[in-house]
């Protein structure tokens, strides 16, 4: 099983979420909790049944353009 730090490094480098227990790409996203600066995402591995959670942090934002109000 990958440690939290190893899992995070692989997820960021590859840009995909893999199961930390069996390295499968067949993971399903579950509930998501959004906080002020963090997002908690639950995952379930469809291959081995391992359940895990990832925490993502807000590191910045993109200003909204004035034209977005008129795009409908």
PDB file of C-alpha atoms in Angstrom, residues 2-72:
ATOM      1  CA  UNK A   2       1.276   3.455  -0.886  1.00  0.00           C
ATOM      2  CA  UNK A   3       1.811   6.005   1.857  1.00  0.00           C
ATOM      3  CA  UNK A   4      -0.170   9.231   1.700  1.00  0.00           C
ATOM      4  CA  UNK A   5       2.863  11.148   0.430  1.00  0.00           C
ATOM      5  CA  UNK A   6       3.663   8.545  -2.241  1.00  0.00           C
ATOM      6  CA  UNK A   7       0.028   8.469  -3.398  1.00  0.00           C
ATOM      7  CA  UNK A   8      -0.127  12.269  -3.626  1.00  0.00           C
ATOM      8  CA  UNK A   9       3.113  12.458  -5.619  1.00  0.00           C
ATOM      9  CA  UNK A  10       1.923   9.826  -8.126  1.00  0.00           C
ATOM     10  CA  UNK A  11      -1.532  11.403  -8.483  1.00  0.00           C
ATOM     11  CA  UNK A  12      -0.072  14.856  -9.166  1.00  0.00           C
ATOM     12  CA  UNK A  13       2.596  13.584 -11.591  1.00  0.00           C
ATOM     13  CA  UNK A  14       0.212  11.348 -13.561  1.00  0.00           C
ATOM     14  CA  UNK A  15      -2.841  13.589 -13.323  1.00  0.00           C
ATOM     15  CA  UNK A  16      -5.064  10.596 -12.497  1.00  0.00           C
ATOM     16  CA  UNK A  17      -6.286   8.929  -9.318  1.00  0.00           C
ATOM     17  CA  UNK A  18      -5.206   5.335  -8.722  1.00  0.00           C
ATOM     18  CA  UNK A  19      -6.099   3.039  -5.859  1.00  0.00           C
ATOM     19  CA  UNK A  20      -3.342   3.251  -3.219  1.00  0.00           C
ATOM     20  CA  UNK A  21      -3.926  -0.408  -2.296  1.00  0.00           C
ATOM     21  CA  UNK A  22      -3.823  -2.170  -5.691  1.00  0.00           C
ATOM     22  CA  UNK A  23      -2.773   0.611  -8.131  1.00  0.00           C
ATOM     23  CA  UNK A  24      -5.966   0.191 -10.193  1.00  0.00           C
ATOM     24  CA  UNK A  25      -7.307   3.007 -12.350  1.00  0.00           C
ATOM     25  CA  UNK A  26     -10.854   1.715 -11.835  1.00  0.00           C
ATOM     26  CA  UNK A  27     -11.867   4.064  -9.032  1.00  0.00           C
ATOM     27  CA  UNK A  28     -15.259   5.670  -8.551  1.00  0.00           C
ATOM     28  CA  UNK A  29     -15.737   9.063  -6.946  1.00  0.00           C
ATOM     29  CA  UNK A  30     -18.182   9.181  -4.058  1.00  0.00           C
ATOM     30  CA  UNK A  31     -19.327  12.030  -1.856  1.00  0.00           C
ATOM     31  CA  UNK A  32     -17.537  15.353  -2.021  1.00  0.00           C
ATOM     32  CA  UNK A  33     -17.384  17.883   0.819  1.00  0.00           C
ATOM     33  CA  UNK A  34     -16.378  21.436  -0.041  1.00  0.00           C
ATOM     34  CA  UNK A  35     -14.899  23.698   2.608  1.00  0.00           C
ATOM     35  CA  UNK A  36     -13.559  27.229   2.445  1.00  0.00           C
ATOM     36  CA  UNK A  37     -10.099  26.231   1.245  1.00  0.00           C
ATOM     37  CA  UNK A  38     -10.330  22.447   0.914  1.00  0.00           C
ATOM     38  CA  UNK A  39     -12.270  19.737  -0.896  1.00  0.00           C
ATOM     39  CA  UNK A  40     -12.589  16.211   0.486  1.00  0.00           C
ATOM     40  CA  UNK A  41     -13.317  13.565  -2.155  1.00  0.00           C
ATOM     41  CA  UNK A  42     -14.235   9.969  -1.335  1.00  0.00           C
ATOM     42  CA  UNK A  43     -13.170   7.159  -3.672  1.00  0.00           C
ATOM     43  CA  UNK A  44     -13.963   3.454  -4.014  1.00  0.00           C
ATOM     44  CA  UNK A  45     -11.726   1.029  -5.911  1.00  0.00           C
ATOM     45  CA  UNK A  46     -13.922  -1.149  -8.114  1.00  0.00           C
ATOM     46  CA  UNK A  47     -11.222  -3.849  -8.322  1.00  0.00           C
ATOM     47  CA  UNK A  48     -10.266  -4.456  -4.680  1.00  0.00           C
ATOM     48  CA  UNK A  49     -13.043  -2.626  -2.790  1.00  0.00           C
ATOM     49  CA  UNK A  50     -10.633  -0.311  -0.941  1.00  0.00           C
ATOM     50  CA  UNK A  51     -12.242   2.964   0.187  1.00  0.00           C
ATOM     51  CA  UNK A  52     -10.111   6.066   0.540  1.00  0.00           C
ATOM     52  CA  UNK A  53     -10.399   9.832   0.753  1.00  0.00           C
ATOM     53  CA  UNK A  54      -8.324  12.605  -0.777  1.00  0.00           C
ATOM     54  CA  UNK A  55      -8.071  16.202   0.368  1.00  0.00           C
ATOM     55  CA  UNK A  56      -7.449  18.921  -2.194  1.00  0.00           C
ATOM     56  CA  UNK A  57      -6.493  22.488  -1.343  1.00  0.00           C
ATOM     57  CA  UNK A  58      -7.412  25.709  -3.098  1.00  0.00           C
ATOM     58  CA  UNK A  59      -4.181  27.346  -4.222  1.00  0.00           C
ATOM     59  CA  UNK A  60      -5.605  30.186  -6.280  1.00  0.00           C
ATOM     60  CA  UNK A  61      -8.506  31.394  -8.326  1.00  0.00           C
ATOM     61  CA  UNK A  62      -9.155  32.875 -11.729  1.00  0.00           C
ATOM     62  CA  UNK A  63     -10.985  36.206 -11.817  1.00  0.00           C
ATOM     63  CA  UNK A  64     -14.341  36.084 -13.528  1.00  0.00           C
ATOM     64  CA  UNK A  65     -14.668  38.156 -16.692  1.00  0.00           C
ATOM     65  CA  UNK A  66     -17.463  40.704 -17.004  1.00  0.00           C
ATOM     66  CA  UNK A  67     -18.744  38.922 -20.131  1.00  0.00           C
ATOM     67  CA  UNK A  68     -19.733  35.778 -18.209  1.00  0.00           C
ATOM     68  CA  UNK A  69     -22.902  37.489 -16.945  1.00  0.00           C
ATOM     69  CA  UNK A  70     -24.029  37.940 -20.549  1.00  0.00           C
ATOM     70  CA  UNK A  71     -23.170  34.411 -21.741  1.00  0.00           C
ATOM     71  CA  UNK A  72     -26.464  32.557 -21.635  1.00  0.00           C
TER      72      UNK A  72
END
